[in-house]
PDB file of C-alpha atoms in Angstrom:
ATOM      1  CA  MET A   3     116.489  94.301 103.287  1.00 79.00           C
ATOM      2  CA  ILE A   4     116.462  92.066  99.965  1.00 86.00           C
ATOM      3  CA  GLY A   5     112.905  93.636  99.809  1.00 87.00           C
ATOM      4  CA  THR A   6     113.638  96.960 100.417  1.00 90.00           C
ATOM      5  CA  ILE A   7     116.460  97.007  97.811  1.00 92.00           C
ATOM      6  CA  PHE A   8     113.914  95.488  95.439  1.00 92.00           C
ATOM      7  CA  ASN A   9     111.352  98.285  95.903  1.00 90.00           C
ATOM      8  CA  THR A  10     114.482 100.807  95.410  1.00 93.00           C
ATOM      9  CA  CYS A  11     115.559  99.555  92.195  1.00 94.00           C
ATOM     10  CA  MET A  12     111.945  99.415  90.919  1.00 93.00           C
ATOM     11  CA  ILE A  13     111.574 102.798  91.845  1.00 93.00           C
ATOM     12  CA  LEU A  14     114.678 103.512  89.748  1.00 93.00           C
ATOM     13  CA  GLY A  15     113.843 101.351  86.594  1.00 92.00           C
ATOM     14  CA  GLY A  16     110.499 102.983  86.633  1.00 90.00           C
ATOM     15  CA  SER A  17     111.790 106.556  86.793  1.00 90.00           C
ATOM     16  CA  ILE A  18     114.263 105.506  83.778  1.00 90.00           C
ATOM     17  CA  MET A  19     111.709 104.038  81.759  1.00 87.00           C
ATOM     18  CA  GLY A  20     109.392 106.336  82.133  1.00 83.00           C
ATOM     19  CA  SER A  21     111.682 109.497  81.415  1.00 83.00           C
ATOM     20  CA  LEU A  22     112.304 107.837  78.244  1.00 82.00           C
ATOM     21  CA  PHE A  23     108.552 108.135  76.761  1.00 74.00           C
ATOM     22  CA  LYS A  24     107.970 111.137  75.435  1.00 57.00           C
ATOM     23  CA  LYS A  25     104.278 111.279  75.478  1.00 61.00           C
ATOM     24  CA  GLY A  26     103.802 108.770  78.756  1.00 59.00           C
ATOM     25  CA  MET A  27     102.630 105.522  78.973  1.00 63.00           C
ATOM     26  CA  LYS A  28      99.442 105.028  76.746  1.00 71.00           C
ATOM     27  CA  GLU A  29      96.463 104.970  78.705  1.00 72.00           C
ATOM     28  CA  LYS A  30      95.236 101.359  77.851  1.00 77.00           C
ATOM     29  CA  TYR A  31      98.676  99.983  79.431  1.00 74.00           C
ATOM     30  CA  HIS A  32      98.414 101.873  82.389  1.00 70.00           C
ATOM     31  CA  GLU A  33      94.746 101.117  83.180  1.00 78.00           C
ATOM     32  CA  ILE A  34      95.390  97.623  82.820  1.00 80.00           C
ATOM     33  CA  LEU A  35      98.564  97.265  84.917  1.00 73.00           C
ATOM     34  CA  MET A  36      96.846  98.944  87.540  1.00 74.00           C
ATOM     35  CA  GLN A  37      93.894  96.471  87.415  1.00 82.00           C
ATOM     36  CA  ALA A  38      96.117  93.299  87.847  1.00 82.00           C
ATOM     37  CA  LEU A  39      98.424  94.955  90.433  1.00 74.00           C
ATOM     38  CA  GLY A  40      94.806  96.225  92.117  1.00 81.00           C
ATOM     39  CA  LEU A  41      93.730  92.320  91.742  1.00 86.00           C
ATOM     40  CA  ALA A  42      96.641  91.485  93.675  1.00 82.00           C
ATOM     41  CA  VAL A  43      96.788  93.769  96.236  1.00 80.00           C
ATOM     42  CA  VAL A  44      93.321  92.922  96.997  1.00 87.00           C
ATOM     43  CA  ALA A  45      94.195  89.065  97.327  1.00 87.00           C
ATOM     44  CA  LEU A  46      96.886  89.957  99.350  1.00 81.00           C
ATOM     45  CA  GLY A  47      94.856  91.747 101.944  1.00 85.00           C
ATOM     46  CA  LEU A  48      92.183  88.884 101.843  1.00 91.00           C
ATOM     47  CA  ASN A  49      94.999  86.507 102.550  1.00 87.00           C
ATOM     48  CA  THR A  50      96.360  88.174 105.377  1.00 84.00           C
ATOM     49  CA  VAL A  51      92.852  88.753 107.310  1.00 90.00           C
ATOM     50  CA  VAL A  52      92.168  85.235 106.582  1.00 91.00           C
ATOM     51  CA  LYS A  53      95.154  83.736 107.421  1.00 86.00           C
ATOM     52  CA  HIS A  54      95.413  85.667 111.128  1.00 87.00           C
ATOM     53  CA  MET A  55      92.037  85.952 112.170  1.00 91.00           C
ATOM     54  CA  PRO A  56      91.604  82.726 113.422  1.00 92.00           C
ATOM     55  CA  HIS A  57      94.575  83.020 115.740  1.00 90.00           C
ATOM     56  CA  SER A  58      93.344  86.375 117.320  1.00 91.00           C
ATOM     57  CA  ARG A  59      92.915  86.294 120.903  1.00 90.00           C
ATOM     58  CA  TYR A  60      90.670  89.640 120.850  1.00 91.00           C
ATOM     59  CA  PRO A  61      88.373  89.402 117.851  1.00 88.00           C
ATOM     60  CA  VAL A  62      86.784  92.737 118.012  1.00 92.00           C
ATOM     61  CA  LEU A  63      90.061  94.585 118.704  1.00 94.00           C
ATOM     62  CA  PHE A  64      90.494  95.002 115.017  1.00 94.00           C
ATOM     63  CA  ILE A  65      86.809  96.741 114.834  1.00 94.00           C
ATOM     64  CA  LEU A  66      87.738  98.912 117.919  1.00 95.00           C
ATOM     65  CA  SER A  67      90.845  99.825 115.970  1.00 94.00           C
ATOM     66  CA  LEU A  68      89.342 100.683 112.345  1.00 95.00           C
ATOM     67  CA  ALA A  69      86.582 102.479 114.317  1.00 96.00           C
ATOM     68  CA  VAL A  70      88.832 104.600 116.750  1.00 95.00           C
ATOM     69  CA  GLY A  71      91.529 105.261 113.865  1.00 94.00           C
ATOM     70  CA  SER A  72      89.240 106.462 111.348  1.00 94.00           C
ATOM     71  CA  VAL A  73      88.172 108.869 114.056  1.00 96.00           C
ATOM     72  CA  ILE A  74      91.387 110.112 114.669  1.00 95.00           C
ATOM     73  CA  GLY A  75      92.334 110.143 111.256  1.00 92.00           C
ATOM     74  CA  SER A  76      89.071 112.086 110.231  1.00 94.00           C
ATOM     75  CA  PHE A  77      89.795 114.632 113.223  1.00 94.00           C
ATOM     76  CA  LEU A  78      93.386 115.140 111.909  1.00 92.00           C
ATOM     77  CA  ASP A  79      92.057 115.127 108.694  1.00 89.00           C
ATOM     78  CA  LEU A  80      95.269 113.291 107.082  1.00 85.00           C
ATOM     79  CA  ASP A  81      93.571 112.526 103.820  1.00 81.00           C
ATOM     80  CA  SER A  82      92.732 115.880 102.907  1.00 83.00           C
ATOM     81  CA  ARG A  83      96.081 117.199 104.206  1.00 81.00           C
ATOM     82  CA  PHE A  84      97.790 114.421 101.999  1.00 73.00           C
ATOM     83  CA  ASP A  85      95.961 115.458  98.895  1.00 69.00           C
ATOM     84  CA  SER A  86      97.138 118.965  99.603  1.00 73.00           C
ATOM     85  CA  LEU A  87     100.631 117.896  99.830  1.00 67.00           C
ATOM     86  CA  VAL A  88     100.508 115.978  96.732  1.00 60.00           C
ATOM     87  CA  SER A  89      98.776 118.501  94.303  1.00 61.00           C
ATOM     88  CA  LYS A  90     100.314 121.333  95.914  1.00 61.00           C
ATOM     89  CA  HIS A  91     102.619 123.675  93.199  1.00 50.00           C
ATOM     90  CA  SER A  92     106.063 124.010  94.489  1.00 52.00           C
ATOM     91  CA  ASN A  93     108.835 126.283  93.144  1.00 51.00           C
ATOM     92  CA  GLY A  94     109.836 124.000  90.348  1.00 57.00           C
ATOM     93  CA  GLN A  95     108.468 121.177  88.387  1.00 63.00           C
ATOM     94  CA  ALA A  96     111.116 118.904  89.736  1.00 66.00           C
ATOM     95  CA  VAL A  97     110.298 119.895  93.227  1.00 66.00           C
ATOM     96  CA  GLN A  98     107.006 119.168  93.335  1.00 62.00           C
ATOM     97  CA  GLY A  99     107.650 115.878  90.981  1.00 69.00           C
ATOM     98  CA  ILE A 100     110.113 114.633  94.046  1.00 74.00           C
ATOM     99  CA  SER A 101     107.876 115.721  96.823  1.00 67.00           C
ATOM    100  CA  THR A 102     104.549 114.025  94.963  1.00 67.00           C
ATOM    101  CA  GLY A 103     106.852 110.605  94.704  1.00 78.00           C
ATOM    102  CA  ILE A 104     108.096 110.870  98.146  1.00 77.00           C
ATOM    103  CA  LEU A 105     104.704 110.882  99.514  1.00 65.00           C
ATOM    104  CA  LEU A 106     103.190 108.279  97.360  1.00 75.00           C
ATOM    105  CA  PHE A 107     105.889 105.532  97.790  1.00 85.00           C
ATOM    106  CA  CYS A 108     106.397 106.402 101.767  1.00 81.00           C
ATOM    107  CA  ILE A 109     103.233 106.800 103.121  1.00 69.00           C
ATOM    108  CA  GLY A 110     101.320 103.431 102.484  1.00 70.00           C
ATOM    109  CA  THR A 111     100.202 100.572 104.328  1.00 73.00           C
ATOM    110  CA  LEU A 112     102.614  98.128 102.487  1.00 82.00           C
ATOM    111  CA  SER A 113     105.620 100.483 102.856  1.00 85.00           C
ATOM    112  CA  ILE A 114     105.265 100.755 106.491  1.00 80.00           C
ATOM    113  CA  LEU A 115     104.147  96.928 107.395  1.00 82.00           C
ATOM    114  CA  GLY A 116     106.509  95.272 104.488  1.00 88.00           C
ATOM    115  CA  PRO A 117     109.791  96.144 106.733  1.00 90.00           C
ATOM    116  CA  VAL A 118     108.166  94.989 109.828  1.00 87.00           C
ATOM    117  CA  ASN A 119     106.697  91.746 108.423  1.00 86.00           C
ATOM    118  CA  ALA A 120     110.406  91.519 106.617  1.00 88.00           C
ATOM    119  CA  ALA A 121     112.303  91.809 110.101  1.00 88.00           C
ATOM    120  CA  LEU A 122     110.110  89.643 112.287  1.00 85.00           C
ATOM    121  CA  ASN A 123     109.222  86.908 109.768  1.00 85.00           C
ATOM    122  CA  HIS A 124     111.635  87.232 106.968  1.00 87.00           C
ATOM    123  CA  ASP A 125     108.306  87.696 104.656  1.00 86.00           C
ATOM    124  CA  TYR A 126     109.179  89.927 101.901  1.00 89.00           C
ATOM    125  CA  THR A 127     105.624  89.589 100.030  1.00 87.00           C
ATOM    126  CA  TYR A 128     104.508  92.753 100.934  1.00 87.00           C
ATOM    127  CA  LEU A 129     107.980  94.701  99.916  1.00 91.00           C
ATOM    128  CA  PHE A 130     107.754  92.810  96.858  1.00 92.00           C
ATOM    129  CA  THR A 131     104.237  93.850  95.976  1.00 87.00           C
ATOM    130  CA  ASN A 132     104.835  97.102  96.935  1.00 88.00           C
ATOM    131  CA  GLY A 133     108.054  97.507  94.498  1.00 91.00           C
ATOM    132  CA  MET A 134     105.731  96.445  91.649  1.00 89.00           C
ATOM    133  CA  LEU A 135     103.198  99.060  92.505  1.00 86.00           C
ATOM    134  CA  ASP A 136     105.999 101.744  92.949  1.00 89.00           C
ATOM    135  CA  GLY A 137     107.596 100.494  89.546  1.00 90.00           C
ATOM    136  CA  VAL A 138     104.385 101.341  87.547  1.00 85.00           C
ATOM    137  CA  THR A 139     103.516 104.603  89.755  1.00 83.00           C
ATOM    138  CA  SER A 140     107.420 105.860  89.245  1.00 88.00           C
ATOM    139  CA  THR A 141     107.158 105.037  85.313  1.00 86.00           C
ATOM    140  CA  VAL A 142     104.086 106.888  85.286  1.00 79.00           C
ATOM    141  CA  LEU A 143     105.323 110.177  87.533  1.00 77.00           C
ATOM    142  CA  ALA A 144     108.576 110.251  85.394  1.00 83.00           C
ATOM    143  CA  SER A 145     106.506 110.171  82.153  1.00 77.00           C
ATOM    144  CA  GLY A 146     105.632 113.766  83.320  1.00 70.00           C
ATOM    145  CA  TYR A 147     108.269 114.960  85.700  1.00 72.00           C
ATOM    146  CA  GLY A 148     111.222 113.204  84.122  1.00 78.00           C
ATOM    147  CA  ILE A 149     114.438 111.347  85.648  1.00 85.00           C
ATOM    148  CA  CYS A 150     114.514 113.494  88.949  1.00 83.00           C
ATOM    149  CA  ILE A 151     111.827 110.913  89.966  1.00 84.00           C
ATOM    150  CA  ALA A 152     114.622 108.776  90.384  1.00 89.00           C
ATOM    151  CA  ALA A 153     115.370 110.780  93.806  1.00 86.00           C
ATOM    152  CA  CYS A 154     112.694 109.324  95.554  1.00 88.00           C
ATOM    153  CA  ALA A 155     114.311 106.051  95.710  1.00 92.00           C
ATOM    154  CA  PRO A 156     117.113 106.676  98.203  1.00 92.00           C
ATOM    155  CA  VAL A 157     114.665 108.321 100.580  1.00 89.00           C
ATOM    156  CA  LEU A 158     112.239 105.438 100.330  1.00 92.00           C
ATOM    157  CA  PHE A 159     115.237 103.034 101.033  1.00 93.00           C
ATOM    158  CA  CYS A 160     116.152 105.363 104.500  1.00 92.00           C
ATOM    159  CA  TRP A 161     112.204 105.140 105.190  1.00 89.00           C
ATOM    160  CA  GLN A 162     112.093 101.269 104.862  1.00 91.00           C
ATOM    161  CA  GLY A 163     115.629 100.596 105.923  1.00 90.00           C
ATOM    162  CA  SER A 164     114.625 102.623 109.355  1.00 90.00           C
ATOM    163  CA  ILE A 165     111.481 100.616 109.868  1.00 87.00           C
ATOM    164  CA  TYR A 166     113.413  97.556 109.481  1.00 90.00           C
ATOM    165  CA  LEU A 167     115.907  98.449 112.075  1.00 90.00           C
ATOM    166  CA  LEU A 168     113.786  99.522 114.427  1.00 85.00           C
ATOM    167  CA  ALA A 169     111.562  96.404 114.049  1.00 85.00           C
ATOM    168  CA  LYS A 170     114.567  94.345 114.557  1.00 85.00           C
ATOM    169  CA  LEU A 171     115.622  96.114 117.457  1.00 83.00           C
ATOM    170  CA  CYS A 172     112.036  95.906 119.192  1.00 78.00           C
ATOM    171  CA  ALA A 173     111.967  92.228 117.867  1.00 73.00           C
ATOM    172  CA  THR A 174     111.747  90.768 121.625  1.00 73.00           C
ATOM    173  CA  ALA A 175     109.014  93.777 122.685  1.00 71.00           C
ATOM    174  CA  ILE A 176     106.704  92.593 119.931  1.00 72.00           C
ATOM    175  CA  SER A 177     104.829  89.693 120.559  1.00 79.00           C
ATOM    176  CA  THR A 178     102.978  87.208 118.662  1.00 80.00           C
ATOM    177  CA  THR A 179      99.765  88.328 120.049  1.00 87.00           C
ATOM    178  CA  LEU A 180     100.463  92.297 118.899  1.00 85.00           C
ATOM    179  CA  LEU A 181     101.797  90.798 115.825  1.00 82.00           C
ATOM    180  CA  THR A 182      98.653  89.099 114.764  1.00 87.00           C
ATOM    181  CA  GLU A 183      96.010  91.731 115.377  1.00 89.00           C
ATOM    182  CA  LEU A 184      98.098  94.374 113.713  1.00 86.00           C
ATOM    183  CA  SER A 185      98.396  92.157 110.702  1.00 85.00           C
ATOM    184  CA  ILE A 186      94.474  91.442 110.756  1.00 90.00           C
ATOM    185  CA  VAL A 187      94.153  95.571 110.656  1.00 90.00           C
ATOM    186  CA  GLY A 188      97.010  95.824 108.247  1.00 84.00           C
ATOM    187  CA  GLY A 189      95.367  93.362 105.890  1.00 86.00           C
ATOM    188  CA  ILE A 190      92.061  95.618 106.172  1.00 90.00           C
ATOM    189  CA  LEU A 191      93.884  98.433 105.085  1.00 86.00           C
ATOM    190  CA  ILE A 192      95.870  96.443 102.288  1.00 82.00           C
ATOM    191  CA  LEU A 193      92.587  95.258 100.716  1.00 87.00           C
ATOM    192  CA  ALA A 194      91.043  99.008 100.986  1.00 87.00           C
ATOM    193  CA  SER A 195      93.939  99.852  99.172  1.00 81.00           C
ATOM    194  CA  GLY A 196      93.227  97.369  96.434  1.00 83.00           C
ATOM    195  CA  ILE A 197      89.900  98.407  96.015  1.00 88.00           C
ATOM    196  CA  ASN A 198      90.840 101.805  95.621  1.00 83.00           C
ATOM    197  CA  ILE A 199      93.219 100.970  92.867  1.00 78.00           C
ATOM    198  CA  LEU A 200      90.615  99.049  91.140  1.00 86.00           C
ATOM    199  CA  GLY A 201      88.459 102.173  91.242  1.00 84.00           C
ATOM    200  CA  LEU A 202      85.581 100.267  92.882  1.00 89.00           C
ATOM    201  CA  LYS A 203      84.877 102.613  95.747  1.00 86.00           C
ATOM    202  CA  LYS A 204      87.067 105.717  97.150  1.00 85.00           C
ATOM    203  CA  ILE A 205      88.253 104.980 100.453  1.00 86.00           C
ATOM    204  CA  SER A 206      90.482 107.378 102.520  1.00 85.00           C
ATOM    205  CA  ILE A 207      93.527 105.071 103.466  1.00 83.00           C
ATOM    206  CA  MET A 208      95.263 108.128 105.122  1.00 83.00           C
ATOM    207  CA  ASN A 209      92.276 108.529 107.491  1.00 90.00           C
ATOM    208  CA  LEU A 210      92.356 104.990 108.585  1.00 89.00           C
ATOM    209  CA  LEU A 211      96.299 104.668 109.022  1.00 87.00           C
ATOM    210  CA  PRO A 212      96.092 105.770 112.738  1.00 91.00           C
ATOM    211  CA  SER A 213      94.252 102.183 112.932  1.00 92.00           C
ATOM    212  CA  LEU A 214      97.663 100.837 113.048  1.00 87.00           C
ATOM    213  CA  LEU A 215      98.425 102.555 116.488  1.00 90.00           C
ATOM    214  CA  ILE A 216      95.457 101.133 117.978  1.00 93.00           C
ATOM    215  CA  PRO A 217      96.509  97.594 118.448  1.00 91.00           C
ATOM    216  CA  PRO A 218      99.720  98.019 120.603  1.00 87.00           C
ATOM    217  CA  ILE A 219      97.869 100.980 122.749  1.00 90.00           C
ATOM    218  CA  GLY A 220      95.129  98.297 123.434  1.00 88.00           C
ATOM    219  CA  LEU A 221      96.891  95.326 124.268  1.00 87.00           C
ATOM    220  CA  LEU A 222      98.590  97.609 126.911  1.00 83.00           C
ATOM    221  CA  PHE A 223      94.941  97.878 128.983  1.00 82.00           C
ATOM    222  CA  LEU A 224      94.108  94.168 128.024  1.00 73.00           C
TER     223      LEU A 224
END
């Protein structure tokens, strides 16, 4: 749980720091921080794919997963739904800020795969990386919405904690093969997230998220 605790503390720290900025973070600092973190996420995604690809028993499963998952995500229009939820005006500024923060912090590849990787492999790389990203994001959000963004921290803790405990309970049912195939797909999505952060290409990550569900389903029939 150390990774989740770190992630939670980064949101709290970023919220406090951001609320102290009267005019928000200067654009040049925000830009260079996001570039640095974007490069880190790209490197992490590439490393994950390269590390697990040679051990894959079904080399085409990740292609099938991305294809089927993207079709499902596009059919459900997850990306547009997510954007509308983030941009939707609520009854109060604080409520809008908190809802935006929860969606940004909790719905993401690193935030979902991080607790799983920590529970099964004692590897906290995803969670530490996600914590750094959330630290910057919470600072920016808090500079606009105020200290209320800190309320997202306990929500994230419960979210990632639940995934962590579920992964622990189901550890015996999660095979090495499944973890390998899931890691390949997850690595590609992490790489896509890094590309988005760097602004190189707009990739609909939300529409690709269902791809993570395909490996466990596919392995039932293989």
